[in-house]
Coordinates of C-alpha atoms and ligand atoms in Angstrom, one line a residue:
M1232 CA 10.1 -15.9 -19.3
R1233 CA 8.4 -14.8 -16.1
I1234 CA 8.0 -11.1 -15.8
E1235 CA 6.8 -9.9 -12.5
R1236 CA 5.3 -6.5 -12.6
A1237 CA 5.1 -5.0 -9.1
Q1238 CA 1.6 -5.4 -7.7
M1239 CA 1.9 -1.8 -6.4
N1240 CA 2.6 -0.5 -9.9
P1241 CA 2.7 2.4 -10.6
L1242 CA 5.1 2.8 -7.6
I1243 CA 5.3 6.6 -8.2
S1244 CA 2.7 8.8 -9.9
P1245 CA 2.8 12.6 -10.4
L1246 CA 0.4 13.0 -7.5
H1247 CA 3.1 11.9 -5.1
V1248 CA 5.5 14.7 -6.2
T1249 CA 5.6 18.2 -4.8
P1250 CA 5.8 20.8 -7.5
S1251 CA 9.0 22.8 -7.7
S1252 CA 7.1 26.1 -7.3
E1253 CA 3.5 27.4 -7.0
E1254 CA 3.3 28.2 -10.7
M1255 CA 4.0 24.7 -11.7
Q1256 CA 2.0 21.4 -11.7
V1257 CA 3.7 18.0 -11.9
V1258 CA 2.4 15.9 -14.9
S1259 CA 4.9 13.1 -14.9
A1260 CA 7.4 11.3 -12.6
F1261 CA 9.1 8.7 -14.7
N1262 CA 12.2 7.4 -16.4
A1263 CA 14.2 7.1 -13.2
A1264 CA 17.8 6.2 -12.8
A1265 CA 18.3 3.6 -10.1
V1266 CA 21.3 2.5 -7.9
T1267 CA 21.9 0.6 -4.7
W1268 CA 23.4 3.0 -2.2
G1269 CA 24.2 1.5 1.2
D1270 CA 21.0 -0.3 2.3
E1271 CA 18.8 1.9 0.1
T1272 CA 17.6 2.0 -3.4
I1273 CA 18.0 5.5 -4.8
L1274 CA 16.0 6.6 -7.7
M1275 CA 16.7 9.8 -9.6
L1276 CA 13.3 10.7 -11.1
R1277 CA 12.6 12.8 -14.2
V1278 CA 9.9 15.1 -13.0
A1279 CA 8.1 16.9 -15.8
E1280 CA 6.1 20.0 -14.9
M1281 CA 3.7 22.2 -16.8
A1282 CA 3.2 25.8 -16.1
K1283 CA -0.4 26.5 -14.8
P1284 CA -2.4 28.1 -17.5
T1285 CA -4.5 31.2 -16.6
S1286 CA -7.5 29.8 -18.6
E1287 CA -8.6 26.6 -20.4
E1288 CA -7.9 28.3 -23.7
E1289 CA -4.3 28.9 -22.9
V1290 CA -1.2 26.8 -23.4
A1291 CA 1.6 27.8 -20.9
V1292 CA 5.1 26.7 -21.8
P1293 CA 7.8 26.9 -19.0
I1294 CA 11.3 27.8 -20.2
L1295 CA 14.4 28.6 -18.3
V1296 CA 15.6 32.2 -18.9
H1297 CA 18.6 34.1 -17.7
E1298 CA 18.2 37.7 -16.4
N1299 CA 21.3 39.5 -15.3
S1300 CA 22.9 36.0 -15.7
R1301 CA 20.6 34.5 -13.0
P1302 CA 18.4 31.6 -14.2
H1303 CA 14.7 31.5 -13.5
V1304 CA 11.6 29.9 -15.0
A1305 CA 9.6 32.1 -17.3
V1306 CA 6.3 31.2 -19.0
R1307 CA 5.4 31.7 -22.7
R1308 CA 1.7 31.8 -23.2
F1309 CA -0.2 30.9 -26.3
Q1310 CA -4.0 30.8 -27.1
K1311 CA -5.2 27.5 -28.4
G1312 CA -6.4 27.7 -32.0
T1313 CA -3.8 30.4 -32.9
P1314 CA -2.8 29.8 -36.6
G1315 CA 0.7 28.2 -36.6
L1316 CA 0.3 26.5 -33.2
D1317 CA 0.6 22.7 -33.4
L1318 CA -0.3 20.8 -30.3
S1319 CA -0.7 17.4 -32.0
D1320 CA 2.1 15.7 -29.9
P1321 CA 1.4 16.2 -26.1
R1322 CA 5.2 16.4 -25.6
A1323 CA 5.7 19.4 -27.8
V1324 CA 4.3 22.9 -28.5
I1325 CA 5.2 23.9 -32.0
V1326 CA 4.9 27.6 -32.8
N1327 CA 5.3 28.5 -36.4
G1328 CA 7.8 25.6 -36.8
E1329 CA 9.7 26.4 -33.6
V1330 CA 9.6 23.3 -31.4
L1331 CA 9.2 23.9 -27.7
L1332 CA 8.5 21.3 -25.0
S1333 CA 5.1 21.3 -23.3
T1334 CA 6.8 20.5 -19.9
L1335 CA 10.1 21.5 -18.2
S1336 CA 11.8 18.5 -16.6
H1337 CA 14.1 18.4 -13.6
L1338 CA 15.7 15.6 -11.6
R1339 CA 14.3 14.6 -8.2
L1340 CA 15.7 12.1 -5.6
A1341 CA 13.6 9.3 -4.2
R1342 CA 14.9 6.8 -1.7
G1343 CA 13.6 3.7 0.0
K1344 CA 14.7 0.5 1.7
D1345 CA 12.4 -2.1 0.2
G1346 CA 12.6 -1.1 -3.4
Y1347 CA 8.9 -0.5 -3.6
H1348 CA 8.1 2.4 -1.2
F1349 CA 10.0 5.6 -1.8
D1350 CA 10.4 8.9 0.1
I1351 CA 10.5 11.6 -2.6
E1352 CA 12.3 14.7 -1.7
K1353 CA 10.3 17.9 -1.7
R1354 CA 12.8 19.9 -3.7
P1355 CA 14.6 19.2 -7.0
A1356 CA 18.0 17.5 -6.7
I1357 CA 19.2 18.9 -10.1
F1358 CA 17.4 21.7 -11.8
P1359 CA 18.0 23.3 -15.2
T1360 CA 20.4 26.3 -14.8
E1361 CA 22.4 26.4 -18.0
P1362 CA 21.5 27.9 -21.4
Y1363 CA 21.8 24.4 -22.9
E1364 CA 19.2 23.2 -20.4
E1365 CA 16.6 25.9 -21.1
Y1366 CA 13.8 23.4 -22.1
G1367 CA 14.7 21.0 -19.3
I1368 CA 16.8 18.0 -18.2
E1369 CA 15.6 14.5 -18.8
D1370 CA 16.2 10.8 -18.6
P1371 CA 19.0 10.5 -16.1
R1372 CA 21.2 7.4 -15.7
M1373 CA 23.4 6.9 -12.6
T1374 CA 26.7 5.0 -12.4
V1375 CA 28.5 4.6 -9.1
I1376 CA 32.2 4.3 -9.4
E1377 CA 34.5 4.4 -6.3
G1378 CA 31.9 6.1 -4.1
T1379 CA 30.9 8.8 -6.6
A1380 CA 27.6 8.7 -8.4
Y1381 CA 27.9 10.0 -11.9
I1382 CA 24.6 11.2 -13.3
N1383 CA 24.3 11.7 -17.0
Y1384 CA 21.2 13.2 -18.5
T1385 CA 19.6 14.7 -21.6
A1386 CA 19.7 18.5 -21.8
V1387 CA 17.3 20.1 -24.2
S1388 CA 17.5 23.7 -25.5
R1389 CA 17.3 25.8 -28.7
Y1390 CA 20.8 24.4 -29.4
G1391 CA 19.3 20.9 -29.6
V1392 CA 19.3 17.7 -27.6
C1393 CA 22.7 16.9 -25.9
V1394 CA 24.2 14.9 -23.0
A1395 CA 25.4 16.5 -19.8
L1396 CA 27.1 15.1 -16.7
A1397 CA 26.7 15.8 -13.0
S1398 CA 28.1 14.0 -10.0
T1399 CA 27.6 13.6 -6.2
D1400 CA 29.3 11.9 -3.3
D1401 CA 26.4 12.2 -0.9
F1402 CA 23.1 13.0 -2.8
V1403 CA 23.1 16.3 -0.9
T1404 CA 25.3 18.4 -3.1
Y1405 CA 25.7 18.0 -6.8
H1406 CA 28.4 19.2 -9.2
K1407 CA 27.6 19.9 -12.8
H1408 CA 30.4 19.0 -15.2
G1409 CA 28.7 20.4 -18.4
V1410 CA 28.1 18.9 -21.8
I1411 CA 29.9 15.7 -22.6
L1412 CA 28.3 15.0 -26.0
P1413 CA 27.0 17.8 -28.2
P1414 CA 23.7 17.6 -30.2
E1415 CA 22.1 15.6 -31.3
N1416 CA 22.7 12.8 -28.9
K1417 CA 20.9 11.0 -26.0
N1418 CA 20.4 7.7 -24.3
V1419 CA 23.8 7.5 -22.7
V1420 CA 24.8 4.8 -20.1
I1421 CA 28.2 4.7 -18.5
F1422 CA 29.5 1.3 -17.5
P1423 CA 29.8 0.7 -13.8
E1424 CA 33.6 0.1 -13.9
R1425 CA 36.5 0.7 -16.2
V1426 CA 37.1 -1.8 -19.0
G1427 CA 40.8 -2.1 -19.2
E1428 CA 42.0 1.4 -18.5
H1429 CA 39.0 3.3 -19.8
Y1430 CA 35.6 4.4 -18.7
V1431 CA 33.1 3.2 -21.4
M1432 CA 29.7 4.6 -22.5
I1433 CA 27.0 3.7 -24.9
H1434 CA 25.5 6.7 -26.7
R1435 CA 22.9 7.2 -29.4
P1436 CA 23.6 10.1 -31.9
A1437 CA 20.7 11.0 -34.2
T1438 CA 21.1 10.5 -37.9
S1439 CA 19.1 12.4 -40.4
G1440 CA 19.3 11.7 -44.1
L1441 CA 22.1 9.5 -44.9
G1442 CA 22.9 6.4 -42.7
N1443 CA 21.1 4.3 -40.2
Q1444 CA 20.6 5.1 -36.5
Q1445 CA 23.1 3.3 -34.3
M1446 CA 24.0 2.9 -30.7
W1447 CA 27.7 3.7 -30.3
L1448 CA 30.5 3.1 -27.8
A1449 CA 32.9 5.7 -26.6
Y1450 CA 35.8 5.7 -24.2
S1451 CA 37.3 8.1 -21.7
H1452 CA 40.1 8.6 -19.2
D1453 CA 38.4 11.1 -17.0
M1454 CA 34.5 10.9 -17.6
E1455 CA 34.4 14.3 -19.2
N1456 CA 36.3 13.8 -22.5
W1457 CA 35.0 11.0 -24.7
G1458 CA 36.5 9.6 -27.8
H1459 CA 37.4 6.5 -29.9
H1460 CA 33.7 6.3 -30.9
V1461 CA 32.7 3.1 -32.6
P1462 CA 29.3 2.0 -33.9
L1463 CA 27.9 -0.8 -31.9
M1464 CA 24.4 -1.9 -33.1
S1465 CA 21.6 -0.6 -35.3
K1466 CA 17.9 -0.7 -35.7
R1467 CA 16.6 -3.9 -37.3
P1468 CA 14.1 -3.6 -40.1
G1469 CA 11.0 -5.7 -39.5
M1470 CA 11.9 -6.4 -35.9
W1471 CA 10.8 -5.0 -32.5
D1472 CA 13.6 -2.4 -32.6
S1473 CA 13.0 -1.2 -36.2
I1474 CA 12.1 2.5 -35.7
R1475 CA 14.4 3.6 -32.9
I1476 CA 16.8 2.2 -30.4
G1477 CA 18.7 3.5 -27.4
A1478 CA 20.5 2.3 -24.3
G1479 CA 18.3 2.0 -21.2
A1480 CA 19.8 0.8 -17.9
V1481 CA 23.4 1.0 -16.9
P1482 CA 25.1 -2.3 -18.1
I1483 CA 24.9 -5.1 -15.6
K1484 CA 28.1 -7.2 -15.3
T1485 CA 27.5 -10.9 -15.5
E1486 CA 29.9 -13.8 -15.9
H1487 CA 28.8 -14.1 -19.5
G1488 CA 29.2 -10.5 -20.5
W1489 CA 27.8 -7.0 -20.0
L1490 CA 24.0 -7.1 -20.1
E1491 CA 22.5 -4.0 -21.5
I1492 CA 18.7 -3.5 -21.3
Y1493 CA 17.7 -1.2 -24.1
H1494 CA 14.6 0.2 -25.7
G1495 CA 13.4 -0.4 -29.2
V1496 CA 10.4 1.2 -30.9
N1497 CA 8.1 -0.4 -33.5
E1498 CA 4.9 0.7 -35.0
Q1499 CA 2.7 -2.0 -33.6
Q1500 CA 3.9 -2.2 -30.0
G1501 CA 5.4 1.2 -29.3
Y1502 CA 8.4 1.5 -26.9
C1503 CA 9.5 -1.9 -25.6
L1504 CA 12.5 -3.3 -23.7
G1505 CA 14.9 -6.1 -24.7
A1506 CA 18.6 -6.7 -24.1
V1507 CA 22.0 -7.2 -25.7
L1508 CA 25.0 -9.0 -24.3
L1509 CA 28.4 -7.5 -24.9
D1510 CA 31.8 -9.1 -24.4
L1511 CA 33.3 -8.4 -21.0
H1512 CA 36.7 -7.4 -22.3
D1513 CA 35.7 -5.9 -25.6
P1514 CA 32.2 -4.4 -25.3
A1515 CA 32.2 -3.6 -29.1
T1516 CA 31.6 -7.4 -29.6
I1517 CA 27.9 -8.4 -29.5
L1518 CA 27.4 -11.9 -28.1
A1519 CA 23.7 -12.1 -28.2
R1520 CA 20.6 -9.9 -28.5
S1521 CA 16.8 -10.2 -28.0
S1522 CA 14.9 -11.3 -31.0
I1523 CA 11.6 -10.3 -29.3
P1524 CA 11.2 -7.7 -26.5
F1525 CA 10.6 -9.0 -22.9
L1526 CA 8.7 -5.9 -21.7
I1527 CA 5.9 -4.6 -24.0
P1528 CA 3.3 -1.9 -23.0
E1529 CA 0.4 -4.1 -22.0
T1530 CA -1.2 -2.8 -18.8
E1531 CA -3.5 0.1 -18.6
Y1532 CA -0.8 2.3 -16.9
E1533 CA 1.7 1.5 -19.8
R1534 CA -0.8 2.0 -22.6
T1535 CA -2.5 5.1 -21.4
G1536 CA -1.0 8.2 -19.9
F1537 CA 0.8 11.4 -20.9
Y1538 CA 2.2 9.6 -23.9
G1539 CA 0.9 6.1 -24.2
N1540 CA 2.4 2.7 -25.3
V1541 CA 5.7 3.4 -23.7
V1542 CA 7.9 1.3 -21.3
F1543 CA 11.2 3.1 -21.0
T1544 CA 14.0 2.3 -18.6
C1545 CA 16.9 4.4 -17.2
G1546 CA 17.9 2.0 -14.4
A1547 CA 17.9 -1.4 -12.9
V1548 CA 19.3 -3.0 -9.8
V1549 CA 20.2 -6.6 -9.1
T1550 CA 19.5 -8.5 -5.9
T1551 CA 19.5 -12.2 -5.1
R1552 CA 16.5 -14.3 -4.3
E1553 CA 17.3 -17.7 -3.0
S1554 CA 20.8 -17.2 -4.3
D1555 CA 19.5 -16.4 -7.9
P1556 CA 20.2 -12.9 -9.2
V1557 CA 17.0 -11.0 -10.0
V1558 CA 16.9 -7.9 -12.1
H1559 CA 14.6 -5.2 -10.8
I1560 CA 13.9 -3.0 -13.8
Y1561 CA 12.6 0.5 -12.9
Y1562 CA 10.8 1.9 -15.9
G1563 CA 8.7 4.8 -17.0
A1564 CA 5.2 3.8 -18.1
A1565 CA 3.3 5.9 -20.6
D1566 CA 5.7 8.8 -19.9
Q1567 CA 3.9 9.4 -16.7
Y1568 CA 4.6 6.9 -13.9
T1569 CA 7.5 5.0 -12.3
C1570 CA 7.0 1.2 -12.3
R1571 CA 9.0 -1.9 -11.5
A1572 CA 9.3 -5.3 -13.1
D1573 CA 11.4 -8.2 -11.9
I1574 CA 13.0 -10.8 -14.1
D1575 CA 15.5 -13.5 -13.2
L1576 CA 18.8 -12.7 -14.7
E1577 CA 19.2 -16.2 -16.0
D1578 CA 15.9 -15.9 -17.8
I1579 CA 17.0 -12.8 -19.6
L1580 CA 20.4 -14.3 -20.6
D1581 CA 18.6 -17.5 -21.8
S1582 CA 16.3 -15.5 -24.0
L1583 CA 19.0 -13.9 -26.0
H1584 CA 20.2 -15.2 -29.4
A1585 CA 23.6 -15.0 -30.9
P1586 CA 23.6 -12.6 -33.9
A1587 CA 23.3 -14.3 -37.3
L1588 CA 26.6 -14.3 -39.1
P1589 CA 26.8 -11.4 -41.5
V1590 CA 26.2 -12.6 -45.0
P1591 CA 29.1 -11.4 -47.2
E1592 CA 27.9 -8.9 -49.7
V1593 CA 28.6 -9.8 -53.3
V1594 CA 29.7 -6.7 -55.1
N1595 CA 29.7 -7.1 -58.8
L1596 CA 30.3 -3.8 -60.3
E1597 CA 31.4 -3.7 -63.8
E1598 CA 34.5 -1.7 -64.0
V1599 CA 34.0 1.4 -66.1
P1600 CA 37.2 2.7 -67.7
M1601 CA 38.2 6.1 -66.5
Q1602 CA 37.6 8.8 -69.0
S1603 CA 39.6 12.0 -68.8
G1604 CA 37.7 15.2 -68.8
I1605 CA 34.6 14.0 -66.9
A1606 CA 34.3 15.6 -63.5
C1607 CA 33.7 13.4 -60.5
P1608 CA 30.1 13.9 -59.5
L1609 CA 31.0 14.6 -55.9
E1610 CA 33.1 17.6 -57.0
Q1611 CA 30.3 19.2 -59.0
Ligands
MAN3104 C1 12.1 9.9 -26.0 C2 12.4 10.5 -24.7 C3 11.9 9.7 -23.5 C4 10.5 9.3 -23.7 C5 10.3 8.6 -25.0 C6 8.8 8.3 -25.3 O1 12.9 8.8 -26.3 O2 11.9 11.8 -24.6 O3 12.0 10.5 -22.3 O4 10.1 8.4 -22.6 O5 10.7 9.5 -26.0 O6 8.1 9.5 -25.4

């Protein structure tokens, strides 16, 4: 398969982005949602900012606080080397077991006509304002339906990691609809049209302890209330998506099915991208899936950065080249930059494999006769 990384990669780096205030510095501009809007490509960037420390020995953590119910950014400051301060993961600041994020993210609009050069707005499009957004808003995905762009994103706070929804009709004013999935959940993509009567989403709840992490489907009549949740697909031990999976770009409608480009994580390669093909009329049916990833962190800008060995997509757009559809995948590289890679749609579809038929499990339990007077273990 031919993967054409843009020669200009990274298309957007933190240096291109104006900080949201004088107290902040932009460290990453990445994981952008992408849509075609008129004759433009619109990206909704995740912009991660650090608070400026007052000395090299200080770690400054920006957090949204509410004073007299008005939100503003406050800074919590810690001295490096303080007992109980864990800075081992650049994404987090752990204080005596309390996990904070080292950066506060907001969403920023970038628009351009050629898909490579983007004008980045000087001010945030959507900024954290709500208590459930106090540690930031991240990883947007955009779905345009009947002239409205729905923007779902990850909202992070002391209450956990959840999914919230906003919308706009003009990319000038934005309306926040609130939380659509409570913690812990992320990596939501909303299909670009109804399937039957319903809006459809893929989401990824976290599992801890019992059970295996899955991507799920959910359905809605109104975009705000989601139900009829069904498990869709899980991590695969020993494969490229063995440690973690999550939906990436908004599903692309093809004549063969819905093409979902998703991320998988494995110990050797880090965050990679592959795809799954879902039935057009019943997206709970998997038709085919990548056995190997098609985008792996390989270049310098993908391997080294704020958090290395990551390619992570939140959006792709499709155009035609000599009448062949080409998928332009916008992706975050090393949690720092916005990049683009082009792949022929047919090449992606050809690379997918039908899932192996499930092997029926032979359950051969010897039946133990019931004995009265012995409590069921679950009741103890
Ligand atoms: C999580 C999210 C993403 C990020 C990856 C890699 O899945 O926080 O925003 O890109 O981790 O760090």
